[in-house]
Coordinates of C-alpha atoms (C1' of nucleotides) in Angstrom, one line a residue:
Chain A
M508 CA -22.3 -45.5 -18.0
D509 CA -23.3 -42.0 -18.9
P510 CA -20.6 -39.7 -17.5
S511 CA -23.2 -37.1 -16.8
F512 CA -24.6 -39.4 -14.1
F513 CA -21.5 -38.8 -12.0
E514 CA -21.5 -35.1 -12.7
G515 CA -25.1 -34.9 -11.6
E516 CA -24.2 -36.8 -8.4
R517 CA -21.3 -34.5 -7.8
E518 CA -23.5 -31.4 -8.3
E519 CA -25.9 -32.7 -5.7
R520 CA -23.3 -33.6 -3.2
E521 CA -21.5 -30.3 -3.4
L522 CA -24.4 -28.0 -2.7
P523 CA -25.7 -27.8 0.9
D524 CA -29.2 -28.7 1.8
L525 CA -31.8 -26.0 2.0
P526 CA -32.9 -25.0 5.5
G527 CA -36.3 -26.1 6.9
D528 CA -38.6 -28.8 5.7
T529 CA -37.7 -29.8 2.1
S530 CA -40.1 -32.7 1.9
S531 CA -42.4 -30.9 -0.4
A532 CA -40.4 -27.9 -1.6
V533 CA -42.0 -25.3 -3.7
L534 CA -39.6 -22.8 -5.4
R535 CA -40.0 -20.0 -7.8
F536 CA -38.1 -18.0 -10.3
A537 CA -39.5 -14.5 -10.5
P538 CA -38.1 -12.3 -13.2
N539 CA -39.3 -8.8 -14.2
P540 CA -40.2 -9.1 -17.9
S541 CA -38.1 -6.3 -19.2
G542 CA -35.8 -8.3 -21.5
P543 CA -34.2 -11.7 -22.0
L544 CA -32.2 -13.4 -19.3
H545 CA -28.5 -12.9 -18.9
L546 CA -25.8 -14.7 -16.9
G547 CA -26.8 -12.8 -13.8
H548 CA -30.3 -14.2 -13.9
A549 CA -29.0 -17.7 -14.6
R550 CA -27.8 -18.1 -11.1
A551 CA -31.2 -17.7 -9.4
A552 CA -33.0 -19.6 -12.2
V553 CA -30.7 -22.6 -12.1
L554 CA -30.4 -22.7 -8.3
N555 CA -34.2 -22.8 -7.9
D556 CA -34.6 -25.3 -10.6
H557 CA -31.8 -27.4 -9.2
Y558 CA -33.3 -27.6 -5.8
A559 CA -36.8 -28.1 -7.0
E560 CA -35.6 -31.1 -9.0
R561 CA -33.4 -32.4 -6.1
Y562 CA -36.3 -32.4 -3.7
G563 CA -38.8 -33.6 -6.2
G564 CA -40.7 -30.4 -5.6
E565 CA -42.3 -27.8 -7.8
L566 CA -40.9 -24.7 -9.6
F567 CA -43.0 -21.8 -10.5
L568 CA -42.1 -19.2 -13.1
R569 CA -43.6 -15.9 -11.9
F570 CA -43.5 -12.8 -14.1
E571 CA -43.3 -9.8 -11.8
D572 CA -44.8 -7.3 -14.1
T573 CA -46.4 -4.9 -11.7
D574 CA -44.5 -1.9 -12.9
P575 CA -46.2 -1.1 -16.2
S576 CA -43.4 1.2 -17.3
R577 CA -40.9 -1.6 -17.0
V578 CA -42.6 -4.3 -19.0
D579 CA -41.5 -5.3 -22.5
P580 CA -44.4 -7.4 -23.9
K581 CA -41.8 -9.4 -25.9
A582 CA -39.9 -10.3 -22.8
Y583 CA -42.3 -12.9 -21.6
E584 CA -41.6 -15.2 -24.5
L585 CA -37.9 -14.3 -24.5
I586 CA -37.6 -15.4 -20.9
E587 CA -39.5 -18.6 -21.5
G588 CA -37.2 -19.4 -24.3
D589 CA -34.2 -18.7 -22.3
L590 CA -35.4 -20.9 -19.5
A591 CA -36.1 -23.7 -21.9
W592 CA -32.6 -23.4 -23.3
L593 CA -31.2 -23.6 -19.8
G594 CA -33.2 -26.7 -19.2
V595 CA -35.4 -25.0 -16.6
E596 CA -38.9 -26.3 -16.9
P597 CA -41.4 -24.6 -14.6
D598 CA -44.3 -26.6 -13.4
K599 CA -46.5 -23.5 -13.6
T600 CA -46.3 -20.0 -14.9
V601 CA -47.9 -17.1 -13.1
F602 CA -48.4 -13.6 -14.3
Q603 CA -48.8 -11.0 -11.6
S604 CA -50.6 -8.8 -13.9
D605 CA -53.4 -11.4 -13.8
R606 CA -53.6 -11.1 -10.1
I607 CA -54.0 -7.3 -9.5
E608 CA -57.3 -7.8 -7.7
V609 CA -55.7 -10.3 -5.4
Y610 CA -53.2 -7.8 -4.3
H611 CA -55.9 -5.2 -3.8
E612 CA -57.7 -7.6 -1.6
Y613 CA -54.7 -8.2 0.6
A614 CA -53.8 -4.6 0.7
E615 CA -57.3 -3.9 2.0
K616 CA -56.8 -6.6 4.6
L617 CA -53.6 -5.0 5.7
V618 CA -55.5 -1.7 6.1
E619 CA -58.2 -3.5 8.1
V620 CA -55.8 -5.0 10.5
E621 CA -53.9 -1.7 10.8
G622 CA -50.9 -3.3 9.2
A623 CA -51.0 -0.6 6.6
Y624 CA -52.3 2.9 6.0
V625 CA -52.9 5.1 3.1
C626 CA -50.3 7.9 2.9
T627 CA -50.9 11.0 0.9
C628 CA -47.7 12.8 1.9
P629 CA -45.6 14.1 -0.9
E630 CA -42.7 11.7 -1.4
E631 CA -40.0 14.1 -0.3
E632 CA -41.8 15.0 2.8
F633 CA -42.3 11.5 3.8
H634 CA -38.6 10.7 3.2
E635 CA -37.6 13.6 5.4
L636 CA -39.8 12.3 8.2
R637 CA -38.6 8.8 7.8
N638 CA -35.0 9.8 7.9
A639 CA -35.8 11.7 11.1
A640 CA -37.5 8.6 12.5
E641 CA -40.8 10.5 12.8
E642 CA -44.2 9.4 11.8
C643 CA -46.1 11.1 9.0
P644 CA -49.5 12.8 9.5
C645 CA -51.3 9.9 7.8
R646 CA -50.0 7.2 10.0
P647 CA -52.2 7.8 13.1
L648 CA -55.4 8.1 11.1
P649 CA -58.1 5.6 12.2
V650 CA -59.1 2.6 10.2
D651 CA -62.3 4.2 9.0
K652 CA -60.4 7.0 7.4
N653 CA -57.9 4.7 5.9
R654 CA -60.7 2.5 4.4
E655 CA -62.1 5.6 2.8
R656 CA -58.8 6.7 1.5
F657 CA -58.1 3.3 0.2
E658 CA -61.3 3.5 -1.9
R659 CA -60.3 6.9 -3.2
M660 CA -57.1 5.4 -4.6
F661 CA -59.1 3.7 -7.2
D662 CA -61.2 6.6 -8.5
D663 CA -60.1 9.9 -6.9
Y664 CA -56.4 10.2 -6.2
G665 CA -54.1 10.7 -9.1
E666 CA -50.7 9.3 -9.8
G667 CA -48.3 10.1 -6.9
E668 CA -51.1 11.4 -4.7
A669 CA -51.5 8.4 -2.5
A670 CA -49.7 5.1 -1.6
V671 CA -50.4 2.3 0.8
R672 CA -47.7 1.9 3.3
V673 CA -47.0 -1.0 5.5
R674 CA -46.7 -0.1 9.1
T675 CA -43.4 -1.3 10.6
D676 CA -41.6 0.9 13.0
V677 CA -40.7 4.5 12.3
E678 CA -37.8 4.2 14.7
H679 CA -36.4 1.1 13.2
P680 CA -32.6 1.4 13.2
D681 CA -32.6 0.6 9.5
P682 CA -34.2 3.5 7.7
A683 CA -34.8 1.2 4.7
L684 CA -37.4 -0.7 6.8
R685 CA -39.5 2.1 8.0
D686 CA -43.0 2.1 6.7
F687 CA -42.3 1.0 3.2
P688 CA -44.8 1.4 0.4
A689 CA -46.9 -1.5 -0.8
M690 CA -49.3 0.0 -3.4
R691 CA -49.2 2.9 -5.7
I692 CA -51.0 4.6 -8.6
S693 CA -49.5 4.5 -12.0
E694 CA -51.2 5.9 -15.1
A695 CA -48.7 4.2 -17.5
P696 CA -50.4 1.7 -19.8
H697 CA -49.8 -2.0 -19.1
P698 CA -49.5 -4.4 -22.1
R699 CA -51.5 -7.1 -20.3
V700 CA -53.9 -5.5 -18.0
D701 CA -56.1 -2.4 -17.5
A702 CA -55.3 -1.0 -14.1
R703 CA -54.0 2.0 -12.4
V704 CA -53.5 0.9 -8.8
Y705 CA -50.6 -1.5 -8.7
P706 CA -48.9 -3.4 -5.9
L707 CA -45.3 -2.8 -5.2
M708 CA -43.1 -5.8 -5.2
N709 CA -43.0 -6.5 -1.5
L710 CA -46.8 -6.8 -1.4
S711 CA -47.2 -8.9 -4.5
V712 CA -44.3 -11.1 -3.7
A713 CA -45.4 -11.8 -0.1
V714 CA -48.9 -12.4 -1.2
D715 CA -47.9 -14.7 -4.0
D716 CA -45.3 -16.6 -2.1
H717 CA -47.8 -17.3 0.5
L718 CA -50.8 -18.1 -1.7
L719 CA -48.8 -20.3 -4.1
G720 CA -47.3 -22.2 -1.2
V721 CA -43.7 -21.3 -1.8
T722 CA -41.5 -22.9 0.8
H723 CA -38.1 -21.7 -0.2
V724 CA -37.1 -18.5 -1.7
I725 CA -33.7 -18.4 -3.4
R726 CA -32.8 -14.9 -4.6
G727 CA -30.0 -12.5 -4.9
K728 CA -28.8 -10.7 -1.8
D729 CA -30.0 -7.4 -3.2
H730 CA -33.3 -8.6 -1.8
L731 CA -32.0 -8.8 1.8
A732 CA -33.9 -5.7 2.8
N733 CA -37.0 -6.8 0.9
T734 CA -37.0 -10.1 2.8
R735 CA -37.2 -8.2 6.0
R736 CA -39.9 -6.0 4.6
Q737 CA -41.9 -8.9 3.5
L738 CA -41.5 -10.5 6.9
F739 CA -43.5 -7.5 8.3
I740 CA -46.4 -8.4 5.9
Y741 CA -46.3 -12.0 6.9
E742 CA -46.5 -10.9 10.5
H743 CA -49.4 -8.5 10.0
L744 CA -51.3 -11.2 8.1
G745 CA -50.4 -14.0 10.5
W746 CA -48.7 -16.0 7.9
E747 CA -45.8 -18.5 8.2
P748 CA -43.0 -17.2 6.1
P749 CA -40.9 -19.4 3.7
E750 CA -37.2 -20.0 4.2
Y751 CA -35.0 -17.5 2.5
V752 CA -31.6 -18.0 1.0
H753 CA -29.7 -15.1 -0.6
H754 CA -26.9 -15.7 -3.0
G755 CA -24.3 -13.1 -3.8
H756 CA -24.0 -11.2 -7.1
L757 CA -22.1 -12.5 -10.1
H758 CA -19.8 -9.8 -11.4
V759 CA -19.5 -10.6 -15.1
G760 CA -16.6 -8.8 -16.6
G761 CA -16.2 -7.8 -20.2
V762 CA -19.8 -7.8 -21.2
V763 CA -22.8 -5.5 -20.9
L764 CA -25.5 -7.0 -18.8
S765 CA -27.8 -4.1 -18.2
T766 CA -31.0 -4.8 -20.0
S767 CA -31.8 -1.1 -20.5
E768 CA -28.4 -0.3 -21.8
I769 CA -28.4 -3.2 -24.2
R770 CA -31.8 -2.1 -25.4
T771 CA -30.6 1.4 -26.3
R772 CA -27.5 0.1 -27.9
I773 CA -29.5 -2.3 -30.0
D774 CA -31.7 0.6 -31.1
D775 CA -28.5 2.6 -31.9
G776 CA -27.4 -0.3 -34.1
Q777 CA -24.4 -0.8 -32.0
Y778 CA -25.5 -4.4 -31.3
G779 CA -27.2 -6.6 -33.8
G780 CA -29.8 -7.9 -31.3
W781 CA -30.2 -9.6 -28.0
D782 CA -28.0 -12.4 -29.2
D783 CA -25.1 -10.2 -30.3
I784 CA -22.0 -12.2 -29.4
E785 CA -20.6 -9.3 -27.4
L786 CA -23.4 -9.6 -25.0
G787 CA -23.8 -11.5 -21.7
T788 CA -27.3 -12.6 -22.5
L789 CA -28.0 -16.4 -22.5
R790 CA -29.0 -16.1 -26.2
A791 CA -25.6 -14.6 -27.0
I792 CA -23.7 -17.3 -25.1
G793 CA -25.7 -20.0 -26.7
R794 CA -25.1 -18.6 -30.1
R795 CA -21.4 -18.8 -29.5
G796 CA -21.6 -22.5 -28.9
I797 CA -21.7 -22.6 -25.1
R798 CA -23.9 -25.4 -24.0
P799 CA -26.6 -24.7 -21.4
K800 CA -25.1 -27.4 -19.2
A801 CA -21.8 -25.6 -19.0
V802 CA -23.7 -22.5 -17.8
R803 CA -25.6 -24.6 -15.3
E804 CA -22.5 -26.2 -13.9
T805 CA -20.6 -23.0 -13.7
V806 CA -23.4 -21.2 -12.1
L807 CA -24.0 -24.0 -9.6
S808 CA -20.3 -24.1 -8.8
H809 CA -20.8 -20.8 -7.1
G810 CA -23.1 -22.5 -4.7
L811 CA -25.5 -20.6 -2.4
S812 CA -22.7 -18.4 -1.0
E813 CA -23.8 -15.0 0.1
N814 CA -20.6 -13.4 -1.0
D815 CA -20.3 -11.8 -4.4
A816 CA -18.3 -13.6 -7.0
E817 CA -16.3 -12.7 -10.0
F818 CA -17.7 -14.7 -12.8
S819 CA -14.9 -16.5 -14.5
W820 CA -15.2 -16.9 -18.3
K821 CA -12.3 -19.3 -18.1
N822 CA -14.2 -21.6 -15.8
L823 CA -17.2 -21.5 -18.1
Y824 CA -15.1 -22.2 -21.1
A825 CA -13.3 -25.1 -19.3
A826 CA -16.7 -26.6 -18.4
N827 CA -17.9 -26.2 -22.0
R828 CA -14.8 -27.6 -23.5
K829 CA -15.3 -30.8 -21.6
L830 CA -18.8 -30.9 -22.9
V831 CA -18.1 -30.3 -26.6
D832 CA -14.7 -31.7 -27.1
D833 CA -15.7 -35.2 -27.7
G834 CA -18.5 -34.3 -30.1
S835 CA -16.8 -31.6 -32.1
D836 CA -15.2 -32.7 -35.3
R837 CA -12.0 -31.1 -36.3
Y838 CA -11.4 -28.9 -39.3
F839 CA -8.8 -26.5 -40.6
F840 CA -9.5 -22.8 -40.5
V841 CA -6.7 -20.5 -41.6
P842 CA -7.3 -17.1 -40.1
G843 CA -5.6 -14.2 -41.9
P844 CA -4.3 -16.5 -44.6
A845 CA -0.8 -15.9 -45.8
T846 CA 0.1 -17.4 -49.2
L847 CA 2.7 -20.1 -49.2
R848 CA 4.1 -21.5 -52.5
V849 CA 5.4 -25.0 -52.2
E850 CA 7.6 -27.0 -54.5
G851 CA 6.5 -30.6 -53.9
P852 CA 4.6 -33.6 -55.1
G853 CA 0.9 -33.9 -55.3
F854 CA -0.7 -35.5 -52.2
E855 CA -4.0 -36.2 -50.6
A856 CA -4.2 -35.4 -46.9
T857 CA -6.6 -37.4 -44.8
P858 CA -6.8 -35.9 -41.3
P859 CA -9.1 -37.6 -38.9
L860 CA -12.4 -36.0 -38.1
H861 CA -11.6 -36.5 -34.5
P862 CA -8.2 -37.6 -33.2
D863 CA -9.8 -39.6 -30.4
H864 CA -12.3 -41.2 -32.7
P865 CA -10.7 -42.7 -35.7
E866 CA -13.9 -44.6 -36.4
R867 CA -15.6 -41.4 -37.5
G868 CA -13.4 -41.3 -40.6
T869 CA -11.4 -38.7 -42.2
R870 CA -11.6 -35.5 -44.2
E871 CA -9.9 -35.4 -47.6
I872 CA -7.9 -32.5 -48.8
E873 CA -6.4 -32.7 -52.3
V874 CA -3.1 -31.0 -52.8
S875 CA -1.7 -30.7 -56.3
E876 CA 1.9 -30.8 -57.4
D877 CA 3.7 -27.5 -56.5
P878 CA 0.6 -26.2 -54.8
V879 CA -0.3 -22.7 -53.6
L880 CA -1.4 -22.9 -50.0
V881 CA -2.3 -20.6 -47.2
V882 CA -1.2 -20.7 -43.6
P883 CA -2.1 -18.4 -40.7
S884 CA -0.2 -15.2 -41.1
G885 CA 0.5 -15.1 -37.5
D886 CA 2.6 -18.3 -37.9
A887 CA 4.0 -17.2 -41.2
D888 CA 5.5 -14.1 -39.6
D889 CA 7.5 -16.3 -37.3
L890 CA 9.2 -18.2 -40.1
S891 CA 12.7 -17.6 -41.3
V892 CA 14.6 -19.0 -44.3
G893 CA 15.9 -22.4 -43.5
D894 CA 13.3 -23.2 -41.0
R895 CA 11.6 -26.5 -41.2
L896 CA 7.9 -27.0 -40.4
R897 CA 5.2 -29.6 -40.6
L898 CA 2.0 -29.0 -42.4
K899 CA -0.3 -31.0 -40.2
D900 CA -1.4 -34.3 -41.7
L901 CA 0.4 -33.3 -45.0
Y902 CA 4.1 -33.2 -45.2
N903 CA 7.3 -31.4 -44.1
L904 CA 8.7 -28.3 -45.6
E905 CA 11.8 -26.1 -45.4
V906 CA 11.4 -22.4 -45.9
T907 CA 13.3 -21.1 -48.9
S908 CA 11.9 -17.5 -48.9
T909 CA 9.8 -15.4 -46.6
D910 CA 8.8 -12.6 -48.8
P911 CA 7.1 -14.0 -50.7
L912 CA 6.7 -17.1 -48.6
R913 CA 8.1 -20.2 -50.3
A914 CA 9.1 -23.6 -49.1
N915 CA 10.2 -26.9 -50.5
Y916 CA 9.0 -30.4 -49.7
V917 CA 11.5 -32.2 -47.5
G918 CA 9.8 -35.5 -46.9
N919 CA 7.0 -36.8 -44.8
D920 CA 8.8 -38.3 -41.9
L921 CA 7.0 -37.6 -38.6
S922 CA 10.2 -38.0 -36.7
I923 CA 10.8 -34.3 -37.6
L924 CA 8.5 -33.5 -34.7
K925 CA 11.1 -34.8 -32.3
D926 CA 13.1 -31.7 -33.2
G927 CA 10.3 -29.5 -32.1
V928 CA 9.4 -28.0 -35.5
P929 CA 6.2 -26.1 -35.6
I930 CA 3.0 -27.8 -36.8
L931 CA 0.7 -25.6 -38.8
Q932 CA -2.8 -25.9 -40.1
W933 CA -3.0 -25.1 -43.8
L934 CA -5.4 -25.1 -46.8
P935 CA -5.3 -24.9 -50.5
A936 CA -5.3 -21.2 -51.5
D937 CA -8.6 -21.6 -53.4
S938 CA -10.5 -22.9 -50.4
P939 CA -13.8 -21.2 -49.5
E940 CA -13.7 -18.1 -47.3
T941 CA -15.4 -17.8 -44.0
R942 CA -15.7 -15.4 -41.1
V943 CA -15.5 -16.2 -37.4
L944 CA -17.3 -13.8 -35.2
K945 CA -15.5 -13.1 -31.9
P946 CA -16.4 -10.7 -29.1
D947 CA -13.0 -9.1 -29.4
G948 CA -12.8 -8.8 -33.1
D949 CA -13.8 -11.1 -36.0
D950 CA -11.4 -13.2 -38.0
S951 CA -11.6 -14.0 -41.7
G952 CA -9.9 -16.8 -43.4
A953 CA -9.9 -20.0 -45.4
L954 CA -12.2 -22.8 -44.5
E955 CA -11.7 -26.4 -45.2
P956 CA -14.0 -27.5 -48.0
A957 CA -15.2 -30.6 -46.0
A958 CA -16.8 -28.2 -43.5
A959 CA -19.4 -27.4 -46.2
D960 CA -21.6 -30.2 -44.9
L961 CA -22.0 -28.7 -41.5
K962 CA -25.4 -27.5 -40.3
V963 CA -26.3 -24.4 -38.4
G964 CA -25.7 -25.0 -34.8
D965 CA -23.0 -27.6 -35.3
I966 CA -20.0 -27.1 -33.0
V967 CA -16.6 -27.8 -34.5
Q968 CA -13.0 -27.3 -33.4
F969 CA -10.8 -25.5 -35.8
E970 CA -7.4 -27.0 -35.1
R971 CA -5.0 -24.8 -33.3
Y972 CA -7.7 -22.1 -33.2
G973 CA -10.7 -23.0 -31.0
F974 CA -14.2 -24.2 -30.8
C975 CA -16.8 -22.5 -33.0
R976 CA -20.4 -22.9 -33.8
L977 CA -21.7 -22.6 -37.3
D978 CA -24.1 -19.6 -37.3
E979 CA -24.9 -19.2 -41.0
V980 CA -24.4 -21.6 -43.9
S981 CA -23.9 -19.5 -47.0
P982 CA -21.7 -17.7 -46.9
P983 CA -20.4 -19.7 -43.9
V984 CA -20.1 -17.7 -40.7
F985 CA -19.0 -19.1 -37.4
C986 CA -19.2 -17.8 -33.8
Y987 CA -16.2 -18.3 -31.7
A988 CA -16.7 -20.0 -28.3
H989 CA -13.3 -20.4 -26.8
A990 CA -9.9 -22.1 -27.4
Chain B
rG531 C1' -25.3 9.9 7.6
rC532 C1' -28.1 5.3 9.0
rU533 C1' -28.6 -0.1 8.2
rC534 C1' -27.4 -4.8 6.5
rC535 C1' -24.3 -8.5 4.2
rG536 C1' -19.6 -10.6 3.0
rA537 C1' -14.1 -11.6 3.3
rU538 C1' -10.1 -19.2 2.1
rA539 C1' -4.7 -19.6 -3.8
rG540 C1' -5.2 -15.5 -10.3
rU541 C1' -10.6 -17.3 -10.4
rG542 C1' -14.7 -20.2 -8.3
rU543 C1' -15.4 -23.4 -4.2
rA544 C1' -15.2 -27.1 0.4
rG545 C1' -14.4 -26.6 5.5
rU546 C1' -16.9 -22.0 9.5
rC547 C1' -23.3 -23.5 12.4
rC548 C1' -21.4 -28.3 16.5
rG549 C1' -12.9 -25.3 17.7
rG550 C1' -8.7 -30.3 17.4
rC551 C1' -8.6 -35.6 12.2
rC552 C1' -7.1 -28.4 8.0
rA553 C1' 0.9 -27.6 7.6
rA554 C1' -6.6 -26.5 4.6
rU555 C1' -10.7 -29.7 -0.5
rC556 C1' -12.0 -29.9 -5.5
rA557 C1' -12.1 -27.5 -10.2
rU558 C1' -10.0 -23.9 -13.1
rC559 C1' -5.5 -21.4 -13.9
rU560 C1' 0.0 -20.9 -14.5
rC561 C1' 4.6 -23.4 -15.4
rG562 C1' 7.4 -27.9 -16.7
rG563 C1' 7.5 -33.0 -18.7
rC564 C1' 5.3 -37.2 -21.7
rC565 C1' 2.6 -38.0 -26.3
rU566 C1' 4.9 -39.8 -34.6
rC567 C1' 1.0 -34.8 -36.2
rU568 C1' -3.8 -29.2 -32.6
rC569 C1' -2.1 -23.6 -28.6
rG570 C1' -7.7 -29.5 -27.9
rA571 C1' -8.0 -34.1 -25.1
rG572 C1' -5.2 -37.4 -22.1
rC573 C1' -1.1 -38.7 -18.6
rC574 C1' 2.8 -37.1 -14.9
rG575 C1' 4.8 -33.3 -11.8
rA576 C1' 5.2 -28.4 -9.7
rG577 C1' 3.1 -23.5 -8.0
rG578 C1' -0.4 -20.8 -5.4
rA579 C1' -4.9 -19.1 0.1
rC580 C1' -7.4 -19.0 5.7
rC581 C1' -7.9 -9.7 5.1
rG582 C1' -5.2 -7.3 9.6
rG583 C1' -4.9 -6.8 15.0
rG584 C1' -6.3 -8.2 19.7
rG585 C1' -8.9 -11.8 22.8
rU586 C1' -11.1 -16.7 24.7
rU587 C1' -8.8 -21.7 24.7
rC588 C1' -4.4 -27.0 26.0
rA589 C1' -6.0 -26.0 20.8
rA590 C1' -9.1 -21.1 16.1
rA591 C1' -9.8 -20.8 9.0
rU592 C1' -13.6 -22.1 12.5
rC593 C1' -15.9 -18.5 18.7
rC594 C1' -15.7 -12.9 20.5
rC595 C1' -14.2 -7.7 19.8
rC596 C1' -11.9 -3.7 16.9
rG597 C1' -10.2 -2.3 12.2
rU598 C1' -9.6 -2.6 6.9
rC599 C1' -11.5 -3.7 2.3
rG600 C1' -15.7 -5.1 -0.9
rG601 C1' -21.0 -5.3 -1.9
rA602 C1' -26.1 -3.9 -1.0
rG603 C1' -30.4 -1.1 0.9
rC604 C1' -32.5 3.7 2.8
rA605 C1' -37.7 4.3 -4.9
rC606 C1' -45.1 5.5 -4.9
rC607 C1' -38.4 -0.2 -9.5
rA608 C1' -37.8 -5.4 -9.3

RNA sequence: GCUCCGAUAGUGUAGUCCGGCCAAUCAUCUCGGCCUCUCGAGCCGAGGACCGGGGUUCAAAUCCCCGUCGGAGCACCA
């Protein structure tokens, strides 16, 4: 039986049902195409995908690219790639930039039903009035006048000179909900469309969610106020709103998540790209050998809870370790190699490729008589003259000198382990070199020759070191995942 | 300043809607033990939490109030 079957079952059982009618659920993931996805996005993406799958419903990918100044044309494909990696397969992809006229149409409708008006107040003046719970001079204007002003937005008014506002309640206790804007003019060029009158998110989102038949909206709780704003639009237009669920934020420590900040640092050369292993982008995480399923499980383990959560790398690593342990062959990697001269007989070590799977065979490491070996300098530093140690899968030694480090062969009896002697990984001194890229500082060292057959993307476990993914073949470079 | 949300072990989470079966779940984590060969896996054991104060009640993690702390919004961004 496939163990993932049970994991899938458990996933389903642990998450609560969505509110409302879920018999034909339609969900959506709606990113702004400004860059690739990171851990923070993964929560909404996976949650929506999970429920769409669970209810046999549909999932839309909707690019919310209605702010021309915040669109990176490359981001569309980056995001689609990230979703594919995550195993999120949208049934349909929608570009809001293709639908500008649709939003114009509904903005006009809002004006017609007096659910919105065109406001020409300077921004600051409007804000002052709003904060004072007073209506602006444009608000009481008749529909005729608004219709005319609406037309003028397309050919007369310039950027910042007019905006469509949704009529809510100027005395609403929450100032954030008082007559919010729904459409504006922007002269910035858009990579996909030729326009200058753009909807603001609350208009385009409400219109699309309704038109596309979205039944459940799962999004971050930073949209709590937007949900309430969108509800006003539903009411003005006489639409039935979807069910909303807001999840808390994921605080991801130790990495930079901000797309704009990453972008400038890439331009500075501080990061090698969107997949720089120091980053919290999905591409960076995948590059390190974290499986998408580990991300999914970890993200799903946070549930739908509205409280913010501290993202735990340890939990991610633990989930990934379970996923990759069985399939990862073992090899020796000696970081910071310290030379160890041995007096002893020649030998051929044959450690198993995987201790739990002897059937996979062994690696072979030839050791000459009186060999020159390397061991991790961190371990070498702990050694004193007279100490005994075990070179894993090779033989036992007794230290005769620490500077330089020398040791004599003292047999091959495994019972030495009963005495608690240290077990070290080791390699012939002439082994190939490799580098392991780690977020907190790279390691260089000796690589077991048998690892030469690995392909890019293979995940291995370097014994006593950790799980790593082969990133480049020659010269070999690995990325560190976790212990 | 105004408004909204949240608060269970180091971390995440279940339970909270419909109070009792919760001296509180599961995972991770930490510590110890086992294991003739990893600081991995596995097995065994241990540790660790209902933010504080009032109230309602026979009974409160669960309901109410106040407070504290944390987060978010008050953009012609999403």
